[in-house]
């Protein structure tokens, strides 16, 4: 094992999420920091989360890469964040902060779905650059979601699973 820590590049040793992108970069979420490691050149880039409310219990714990090369971050006590074209220094936040966003999935039509407070299913429409509620407090209480090869959206939660055809 080869270790990386705050002694050789990381900003914080408490890691909450990892994502390896198509270009070979490793995205690392630690308390109040998003870091990118070029794994071939061993070059680090870091960005402090401007929307992290407090150090400690507030962090991103989900990193998702959409088909348009954007990263999406969601987590506890932090606002839903878009990292356009994976540019660490162009993080954008939505006018209405959405805290507790998790379980991202993308449908073939390019819409992004995510759960919110483990109760609500939300949709980001890239053509309108808008977010709307799709399901609110269903019997499932959605915690996780995925999209199958036919474009059906599957939800899982405390009440079982459900299928939604978003088309």
mmCIF file with all atom_site columns, C-alpha atoms in Angstrom:
data_model
loop_
_atom_site.group_PDB
_atom_site.id
_atom_site.type_symbol
_atom_site.label_atom_id
_atom_site.label_alt_id
_atom_site.label_comp_id
_atom_site.label_asym_id
_atom_site.label_entity_id
_atom_site.label_seq_id
_atom_site.pdbx_PDB_ins_code
_atom_site.Cartn_x
_atom_site.Cartn_y
_atom_site.Cartn_z
_atom_site.occupancy
_atom_site.B_iso_or_equiv
_atom_site.pdbx_formal_charge
_atom_site.auth_seq_id
_atom_site.auth_comp_id
_atom_site.auth_asym_id
_atom_site.auth_atom_id
_atom_site.pdbx_PDB_model_num
ATOM 1   C CA . UNK A 1 1   ? 0.000   0.000  0.000   1.00 0.00 ? 1   UNK A CA 1
ATOM 2   C CA . UNK A 1 2   ? 1.122   3.530  -0.780  1.00 0.00 ? 2   UNK A CA 1
ATOM 3   C CA . UNK A 1 3   ? -0.427  6.104  1.527   1.00 0.00 ? 3   UNK A CA 1
ATOM 4   C CA . UNK A 1 4   ? -1.403  9.685  0.828   1.00 0.00 ? 4   UNK A CA 1
ATOM 5   C CA . UNK A 1 5   ? -2.072  11.940 3.784   1.00 0.00 ? 5   UNK A CA 1
ATOM 6   C CA . UNK A 1 6   ? -1.759  15.542 4.910   1.00 0.00 ? 6   UNK A CA 1
ATOM 7   C CA . UNK A 1 7   ? 1.979   14.861 5.092   1.00 0.00 ? 7   UNK A CA 1
ATOM 8   C CA . UNK A 1 8   ? 2.241   14.393 1.320   1.00 0.00 ? 8   UNK A CA 1
ATOM 9   C CA . UNK A 1 9   ? -0.535  16.304 -0.430  1.00 0.00 ? 9   UNK A CA 1
ATOM 10  C CA . UNK A 1 10  ? -3.950  15.928 1.199   1.00 0.00 ? 10  UNK A CA 1
ATOM 11  C CA . UNK A 1 11  ? -5.511  18.889 2.990   1.00 0.00 ? 11  UNK A CA 1
ATOM 12  C CA . UNK A 1 12  ? -7.300  16.692 5.546   1.00 0.00 ? 12  UNK A CA 1
ATOM 13  C CA . UNK A 1 13  ? -6.974  12.987 6.388   1.00 0.00 ? 13  UNK A CA 1
ATOM 14  C CA . UNK A 1 14  ? -10.699 12.368 6.974   1.00 0.00 ? 14  UNK A CA 1
ATOM 15  C CA . UNK A 1 15  ? -11.873 11.264 3.508   1.00 0.00 ? 15  UNK A CA 1
ATOM 16  C CA . UNK A 1 16  ? -15.623 11.248 2.824   1.00 0.00 ? 16  UNK A CA 1
ATOM 17  C CA . UNK A 1 17  ? -15.807 10.515 -0.925  1.00 0.00 ? 17  UNK A CA 1
ATOM 18  C CA . UNK A 1 18  ? -13.608 9.429  -3.826  1.00 0.00 ? 18  UNK A CA 1
ATOM 19  C CA . UNK A 1 19  ? -14.202 9.592  -7.570  1.00 0.00 ? 19  UNK A CA 1
ATOM 20  C CA . UNK A 1 20  ? -11.863 8.481  -10.368 1.00 0.00 ? 20  UNK A CA 1
ATOM 21  C CA . UNK A 1 21  ? -12.701 10.346 -13.578 1.00 0.00 ? 21  UNK A CA 1
ATOM 22  C CA . UNK A 1 22  ? -12.196 9.315  -17.212 1.00 0.00 ? 22  UNK A CA 1
ATOM 23  C CA . UNK A 1 23  ? -9.012  11.397 -17.506 1.00 0.00 ? 23  UNK A CA 1
ATOM 24  C CA . UNK A 1 24  ? -7.275  9.542  -14.691 1.00 0.00 ? 24  UNK A CA 1
ATOM 25  C CA . UNK A 1 25  ? -7.702  12.168 -11.975 1.00 0.00 ? 25  UNK A CA 1
ATOM 26  C CA . UNK A 1 26  ? -8.723  11.187 -8.487  1.00 0.00 ? 26  UNK A CA 1
ATOM 27  C CA . UNK A 1 27  ? -11.204 13.557 -6.815  1.00 0.00 ? 27  UNK A CA 1
ATOM 28  C CA . UNK A 1 28  ? -11.059 13.460 -3.029  1.00 0.00 ? 28  UNK A CA 1
ATOM 29  C CA . UNK A 1 29  ? -13.583 14.945 -0.643  1.00 0.00 ? 29  UNK A CA 1
ATOM 30  C CA . UNK A 1 30  ? -12.336 15.574 2.858   1.00 0.00 ? 30  UNK A CA 1
ATOM 31  C CA . UNK A 1 31  ? -13.710 17.787 5.597   1.00 0.00 ? 31  UNK A CA 1
ATOM 32  C CA . UNK A 1 32  ? -14.192 21.237 3.992   1.00 0.00 ? 32  UNK A CA 1
ATOM 33  C CA . UNK A 1 33  ? -11.883 20.485 1.043   1.00 0.00 ? 33  UNK A CA 1
ATOM 34  C CA . UNK A 1 34  ? -12.232 19.137 -2.490  1.00 0.00 ? 34  UNK A CA 1
ATOM 35  C CA . UNK A 1 35  ? -8.921  17.951 -3.914  1.00 0.00 ? 35  UNK A CA 1
ATOM 36  C CA . UNK A 1 36  ? -7.858  16.645 -7.304  1.00 0.00 ? 36  UNK A CA 1
ATOM 37  C CA . UNK A 1 37  ? -4.857  14.386 -7.776  1.00 0.00 ? 37  UNK A CA 1
ATOM 38  C CA . UNK A 1 38  ? -3.333  13.853 -11.208 1.00 0.00 ? 38  UNK A CA 1
ATOM 39  C CA . UNK A 1 39  ? -2.374  10.252 -10.518 1.00 0.00 ? 39  UNK A CA 1
ATOM 40  C CA . UNK A 1 40  ? 0.193   10.079 -13.340 1.00 0.00 ? 40  UNK A CA 1
ATOM 41  C CA . UNK A 1 41  ? 2.087   13.289 -12.533 1.00 0.00 ? 41  UNK A CA 1
ATOM 42  C CA . UNK A 1 42  ? 1.398   13.289 -8.760  1.00 0.00 ? 42  UNK A CA 1
ATOM 43  C CA . UNK A 1 43  ? 0.164   16.903 -8.959  1.00 0.00 ? 43  UNK A CA 1
ATOM 44  C CA . UNK A 1 44  ? -2.392  18.095 -6.384  1.00 0.00 ? 44  UNK A CA 1
ATOM 45  C CA . UNK A 1 45  ? -5.001  20.855 -6.681  1.00 0.00 ? 45  UNK A CA 1
ATOM 46  C CA . UNK A 1 46  ? -7.219  21.913 -3.773  1.00 0.00 ? 46  UNK A CA 1
ATOM 47  C CA . UNK A 1 47  ? -10.278 24.054 -3.186  1.00 0.00 ? 47  UNK A CA 1
ATOM 48  C CA . UNK A 1 48  ? -11.761 24.951 0.171   1.00 0.00 ? 48  UNK A CA 1
ATOM 49  C CA . UNK A 1 49  ? -15.536 24.579 0.115   1.00 0.00 ? 49  UNK A CA 1
ATOM 50  C CA . UNK A 1 50  ? -16.961 28.072 0.208   1.00 0.00 ? 50  UNK A CA 1
ATOM 51  C CA . UNK A 1 51  ? -20.363 26.614 1.107   1.00 0.00 ? 51  UNK A CA 1
ATOM 52  C CA . UNK A 1 52  ? -19.136 24.416 3.945   1.00 0.00 ? 52  UNK A CA 1
ATOM 53  C CA . UNK A 1 53  ? -20.865 25.978 6.933   1.00 0.00 ? 53  UNK A CA 1
ATOM 54  C CA . UNK A 1 54  ? -18.634 24.658 9.684   1.00 0.00 ? 54  UNK A CA 1
ATOM 55  C CA . UNK A 1 55  ? -15.548 22.495 9.849   1.00 0.00 ? 55  UNK A CA 1
ATOM 56  C CA . UNK A 1 56  ? -16.374 19.095 11.293  1.00 0.00 ? 56  UNK A CA 1
ATOM 57  C CA . UNK A 1 57  ? -19.798 17.579 10.703  1.00 0.00 ? 57  UNK A CA 1
ATOM 58  C CA . UNK A 1 58  ? -20.450 19.349 7.394   1.00 0.00 ? 58  UNK A CA 1
ATOM 59  C CA . UNK A 1 59  ? -19.039 17.784 4.276   1.00 0.00 ? 59  UNK A CA 1
ATOM 60  C CA . UNK A 1 60  ? -19.704 16.538 0.792   1.00 0.00 ? 60  UNK A CA 1
ATOM 61  C CA . UNK A 1 61  ? -20.044 12.790 0.716   1.00 0.00 ? 61  UNK A CA 1
ATOM 62  C CA . UNK A 1 62  ? -21.183 12.256 -2.867  1.00 0.00 ? 62  UNK A CA 1
ATOM 63  C CA . UNK A 1 63  ? -19.239 13.007 -6.045  1.00 0.00 ? 63  UNK A CA 1
ATOM 64  C CA . UNK A 1 64  ? -20.916 12.310 -9.385  1.00 0.00 ? 64  UNK A CA 1
ATOM 65  C CA . UNK A 1 65  ? -19.629 12.897 -12.927 1.00 0.00 ? 65  UNK A CA 1
ATOM 66  C CA . UNK A 1 66  ? -22.302 13.533 -15.559 1.00 0.00 ? 66  UNK A CA 1
ATOM 67  C CA . UNK A 1 67  ? -22.073 12.879 -19.300 1.00 0.00 ? 67  UNK A CA 1
ATOM 68  C CA . UNK A 1 68  ? -21.157 16.524 -19.961 1.00 0.00 ? 68  UNK A CA 1
ATOM 69  C CA . UNK A 1 69  ? -17.949 16.286 -17.900 1.00 0.00 ? 69  UNK A CA 1
ATOM 70  C CA . UNK A 1 70  ? -19.361 18.181 -14.893 1.00 0.00 ? 70  UNK A CA 1
ATOM 71  C CA . UNK A 1 71  ? -18.885 17.055 -11.322 1.00 0.00 ? 71  UNK A CA 1
ATOM 72  C CA . UNK A 1 72  ? -21.758 17.274 -8.843  1.00 0.00 ? 72  UNK A CA 1
ATOM 73  C CA . UNK A 1 73  ? -21.186 17.356 -5.104  1.00 0.00 ? 73  UNK A CA 1
ATOM 74  C CA . UNK A 1 74  ? -23.760 16.739 -2.437  1.00 0.00 ? 74  UNK A CA 1
ATOM 75  C CA . UNK A 1 75  ? -23.640 16.081 1.247   1.00 0.00 ? 75  UNK A CA 1
ATOM 76  C CA . UNK A 1 76  ? -24.425 16.931 4.793   1.00 0.00 ? 76  UNK A CA 1
ATOM 77  C CA . UNK A 1 77  ? -24.655 20.618 5.663   1.00 0.00 ? 77  UNK A CA 1
ATOM 78  C CA . UNK A 1 78  ? -23.276 21.696 2.288   1.00 0.00 ? 78  UNK A CA 1
ATOM 79  C CA . UNK A 1 79  ? -25.075 23.104 -0.723  1.00 0.00 ? 79  UNK A CA 1
ATOM 80  C CA . UNK A 1 80  ? -25.569 21.163 -3.941  1.00 0.00 ? 80  UNK A CA 1
ATOM 81  C CA . UNK A 1 81  ? -22.536 22.143 -5.980  1.00 0.00 ? 81  UNK A CA 1
ATOM 82  C CA . UNK A 1 82  ? -21.728 21.903 -9.666  1.00 0.00 ? 82  UNK A CA 1
ATOM 83  C CA . UNK A 1 83  ? -18.109 21.866 -10.836 1.00 0.00 ? 83  UNK A CA 1
ATOM 84  C CA . UNK A 1 84  ? -18.468 22.810 -14.540 1.00 0.00 ? 84  UNK A CA 1
ATOM 85  C CA . UNK A 1 85  ? -16.141 20.899 -16.843 1.00 0.00 ? 85  UNK A CA 1
ATOM 86  C CA . UNK A 1 86  ? -14.348 19.663 -13.708 1.00 0.00 ? 86  UNK A CA 1
ATOM 87  C CA . UNK A 1 87  ? -12.731 23.083 -13.222 1.00 0.00 ? 87  UNK A CA 1
ATOM 88  C CA . UNK A 1 88  ? -11.924 23.134 -9.527  1.00 0.00 ? 88  UNK A CA 1
ATOM 89  C CA . UNK A 1 89  ? -11.967 26.933 -9.475  1.00 0.00 ? 89  UNK A CA 1
ATOM 90  C CA . UNK A 1 90  ? -15.370 27.371 -11.150 1.00 0.00 ? 90  UNK A CA 1
ATOM 91  C CA . UNK A 1 91  ? -17.591 25.758 -8.541  1.00 0.00 ? 91  UNK A CA 1
ATOM 92  C CA . UNK A 1 92  ? -21.161 27.028 -8.783  1.00 0.00 ? 92  UNK A CA 1
ATOM 93  C CA . UNK A 1 93  ? -23.989 26.905 -6.311  1.00 0.00 ? 93  UNK A CA 1
ATOM 94  C CA . UNK A 1 94  ? -27.692 27.187 -6.858  1.00 0.00 ? 94  UNK A CA 1
ATOM 95  C CA . UNK A 1 95  ? -29.597 30.290 -5.780  1.00 0.00 ? 95  UNK A CA 1
ATOM 96  C CA . UNK A 1 96  ? -31.657 28.181 -3.404  1.00 0.00 ? 96  UNK A CA 1
ATOM 97  C CA . UNK A 1 97  ? -29.103 26.149 -1.437  1.00 0.00 ? 97  UNK A CA 1
ATOM 98  C CA . UNK A 1 98  ? -30.031 22.482 -1.430  1.00 0.00 ? 98  UNK A CA 1
ATOM 99  C CA . UNK A 1 99  ? -28.483 20.773 1.543   1.00 0.00 ? 99  UNK A CA 1
ATOM 100 C CA . UNK A 1 100 ? -28.359 16.987 1.976   1.00 0.00 ? 100 UNK A CA 1
ATOM 101 C CA . UNK A 1 101 ? -28.362 16.177 -1.770  1.00 0.00 ? 101 UNK A CA 1
ATOM 102 C CA . UNK A 1 102 ? -27.215 12.629 -2.463  1.00 0.00 ? 102 UNK A CA 1
ATOM 103 C CA . UNK A 1 103 ? -27.520 9.567  -4.689  1.00 0.00 ? 103 UNK A CA 1
ATOM 104 C CA . UNK A 1 104 ? -27.035 11.161 -8.098  1.00 0.00 ? 104 UNK A CA 1
ATOM 105 C CA . UNK A 1 105 ? -27.985 9.424  -11.338 1.00 0.00 ? 105 UNK A CA 1
ATOM 106 C CA . UNK A 1 106 ? -28.326 10.606 -14.925 1.00 0.00 ? 106 UNK A CA 1
ATOM 107 C CA . UNK A 1 107 ? -30.888 9.461  -17.483 1.00 0.00 ? 107 UNK A CA 1
ATOM 108 C CA . UNK A 1 108 ? -30.117 9.083  -21.223 1.00 0.00 ? 108 UNK A CA 1
ATOM 109 C CA . UNK A 1 109 ? -31.854 12.414 -21.933 1.00 0.00 ? 109 UNK A CA 1
ATOM 110 C CA . UNK A 1 110 ? -29.232 14.212 -19.796 1.00 0.00 ? 110 UNK A CA 1
ATOM 111 C CA . UNK A 1 111 ? -31.432 14.982 -16.803 1.00 0.00 ? 111 UNK A CA 1
ATOM 112 C CA . UNK A 1 112 ? -29.798 14.539 -13.429 1.00 0.00 ? 112 UNK A CA 1
ATOM 113 C CA . UNK A 1 113 ? -31.776 13.118 -10.531 1.00 0.00 ? 113 UNK A CA 1
ATOM 114 C CA . UNK A 1 114 ? -30.833 13.165 -6.874  1.00 0.00 ? 114 UNK A CA 1
ATOM 115 C CA . UNK A 1 115 ? -32.437 12.518 -3.542  1.00 0.00 ? 115 UNK A CA 1
ATOM 116 C CA . UNK A 1 116 ? -32.856 15.308 -1.031  1.00 0.00 ? 116 UNK A CA 1
ATOM 117 C CA . UNK A 1 117 ? -33.062 14.766 2.714   1.00 0.00 ? 117 UNK A CA 1
ATOM 118 C CA . UNK A 1 118 ? -33.800 11.091 1.954   1.00 0.00 ? 118 UNK A CA 1
ATOM 119 C CA . UNK A 1 119 ? -37.434 12.007 1.248   1.00 0.00 ? 119 UNK A CA 1
ATOM 120 C CA . UNK A 1 120 ? -37.645 13.936 -1.980  1.00 0.00 ? 120 UNK A CA 1
ATOM 121 C CA . UNK A 1 121 ? -36.581 13.153 -5.553  1.00 0.00 ? 121 UNK A CA 1
ATOM 122 C CA . UNK A 1 122 ? -35.328 16.198 -7.443  1.00 0.00 ? 122 UNK A CA 1
ATOM 123 C CA . UNK A 1 123 ? -34.421 16.728 -11.091 1.00 0.00 ? 123 UNK A CA 1
ATOM 124 C CA . UNK A 1 124 ? -31.851 19.049 -12.624 1.00 0.00 ? 124 UNK A CA 1
ATOM 125 C CA . UNK A 1 125 ? -32.719 19.923 -16.228 1.00 0.00 ? 125 UNK A CA 1
ATOM 126 C CA . UNK A 1 126 ? -29.548 21.096 -18.020 1.00 0.00 ? 126 UNK A CA 1
ATOM 127 C CA . UNK A 1 127 ? -31.484 22.724 -20.874 1.00 0.00 ? 127 UNK A CA 1
ATOM 128 C CA . UNK A 1 128 ? -33.320 25.006 -18.448 1.00 0.00 ? 128 UNK A CA 1
ATOM 129 C CA . UNK A 1 129 ? -30.526 25.063 -15.823 1.00 0.00 ? 129 UNK A CA 1
ATOM 130 C CA . UNK A 1 130 ? -33.239 24.505 -13.248 1.00 0.00 ? 130 UNK A CA 1
ATOM 131 C CA . UNK A 1 131 ? -34.077 22.167 -10.396 1.00 0.00 ? 131 UNK A CA 1
ATOM 132 C CA . UNK A 1 132 ? -37.558 20.927 -9.576  1.00 0.00 ? 132 UNK A CA 1
ATOM 133 C CA . UNK A 1 133 ? -39.201 18.457 -7.216  1.00 0.00 ? 133 UNK A CA 1
ATOM 134 C CA . UNK A 1 134 ? -40.328 15.250 -8.958  1.00 0.00 ? 134 UNK A CA 1
ATOM 135 C CA . UNK A 1 135 ? -41.562 13.247 -5.953  1.00 0.00 ? 135 UNK A CA 1
ATOM 136 C CA . UNK A 1 136 ? -42.174 14.590 -2.487  1.00 0.00 ? 136 UNK A CA 1
ATOM 137 C CA . UNK A 1 137 ? -42.432 12.333 0.566   1.00 0.00 ? 137 UNK A CA 1
ATOM 138 C CA . UNK A 1 138 ? -43.522 9.147  -1.167  1.00 0.00 ? 138 UNK A CA 1
ATOM 139 C CA . UNK A 1 139 ? -44.095 5.831  0.583   1.00 0.00 ? 139 UNK A CA 1
ATOM 140 C CA . UNK A 1 140 ? -40.530 4.876  -0.336  1.00 0.00 ? 140 UNK A CA 1
ATOM 141 C CA . UNK A 1 141 ? -38.677 7.843  1.216   1.00 0.00 ? 141 UNK A CA 1
ATOM 142 C CA . UNK A 1 142 ? -36.019 7.674  -1.531  1.00 0.00 ? 142 UNK A CA 1
ATOM 143 C CA . UNK A 1 143 ? -32.467 7.258  -0.309  1.00 0.00 ? 143 UNK A CA 1
ATOM 144 C CA . UNK A 1 144 ? -30.792 5.892  -3.419  1.00 0.00 ? 144 UNK A CA 1
ATOM 145 C CA . UNK A 1 145 ? -31.434 5.943  -7.167  1.00 0.00 ? 145 UNK A CA 1
ATOM 146 C CA . UNK A 1 146 ? -30.060 4.502  -10.391 1.00 0.00 ? 146 UNK A CA 1
ATOM 147 C CA . UNK A 1 147 ? -30.956 4.507  -14.071 1.00 0.00 ? 147 UNK A CA 1
ATOM 148 C CA . UNK A 1 148 ? -31.132 1.277  -16.079 1.00 0.00 ? 148 UNK A CA 1
ATOM 149 C CA . UNK A 1 149 ? -30.207 0.793  -19.742 1.00 0.00 ? 149 UNK A CA 1
ATOM 150 C CA . UNK A 1 150 ? -33.801 1.525  -20.830 1.00 0.00 ? 150 UNK A CA 1
ATOM 151 C CA . UNK A 1 151 ? -33.856 4.959  -19.180 1.00 0.00 ? 151 UNK A CA 1
ATOM 152 C CA . UNK A 1 152 ? -36.023 3.858  -16.256 1.00 0.00 ? 152 UNK A CA 1
ATOM 153 C CA . UNK A 1 153 ? -35.253 5.520  -12.965 1.00 0.00 ? 153 UNK A CA 1
ATOM 154 C CA . UNK A 1 154 ? -35.193 3.197  -9.956  1.00 0.00 ? 154 UNK A CA 1
ATOM 155 C CA . UNK A 1 155 ? -35.579 4.452  -6.402  1.00 0.00 ? 155 UNK A CA 1
ATOM 156 C CA . UNK A 1 156 ? -34.808 2.605  -3.217  1.00 0.00 ? 156 UNK A CA 1
ATOM 157 C CA . UNK A 1 157 ? -35.558 3.627  0.333   1.00 0.00 ? 157 UNK A CA 1
ATOM 158 C CA . UNK A 1 158 ? -37.168 2.734  3.602   1.00 0.00 ? 158 UNK A CA 1
ATOM 159 C CA . UNK A 1 159 ? -40.355 1.528  1.895   1.00 0.00 ? 159 UNK A CA 1
ATOM 160 C CA . UNK A 1 160 ? -38.780 -0.720 -0.764  1.00 0.00 ? 160 UNK A CA 1
ATOM 161 C CA . UNK A 1 161 ? -38.095 0.096  -4.424  1.00 0.00 ? 161 UNK A CA 1
ATOM 162 C CA . UNK A 1 162 ? -40.037 1.852  -7.179  1.00 0.00 ? 162 UNK A CA 1
ATOM 163 C CA . UNK A 1 163 ? -39.540 2.374  -10.897 1.00 0.00 ? 163 UNK A CA 1
ATOM 164 C CA . UNK A 1 164 ? -40.178 5.625  -12.701 1.00 0.00 ? 164 UNK A CA 1
ATOM 165 C CA . UNK A 1 165 ? -40.016 6.085  -16.445 1.00 0.00 ? 165 UNK A CA 1
ATOM 166 C CA . UNK A 1 166 ? -38.792 9.697  -16.747 1.00 0.00 ? 166 UNK A CA 1
ATOM 167 C CA . UNK A 1 167 ? -39.592 9.938  -20.463 1.00 0.00 ? 167 UNK A CA 1
#
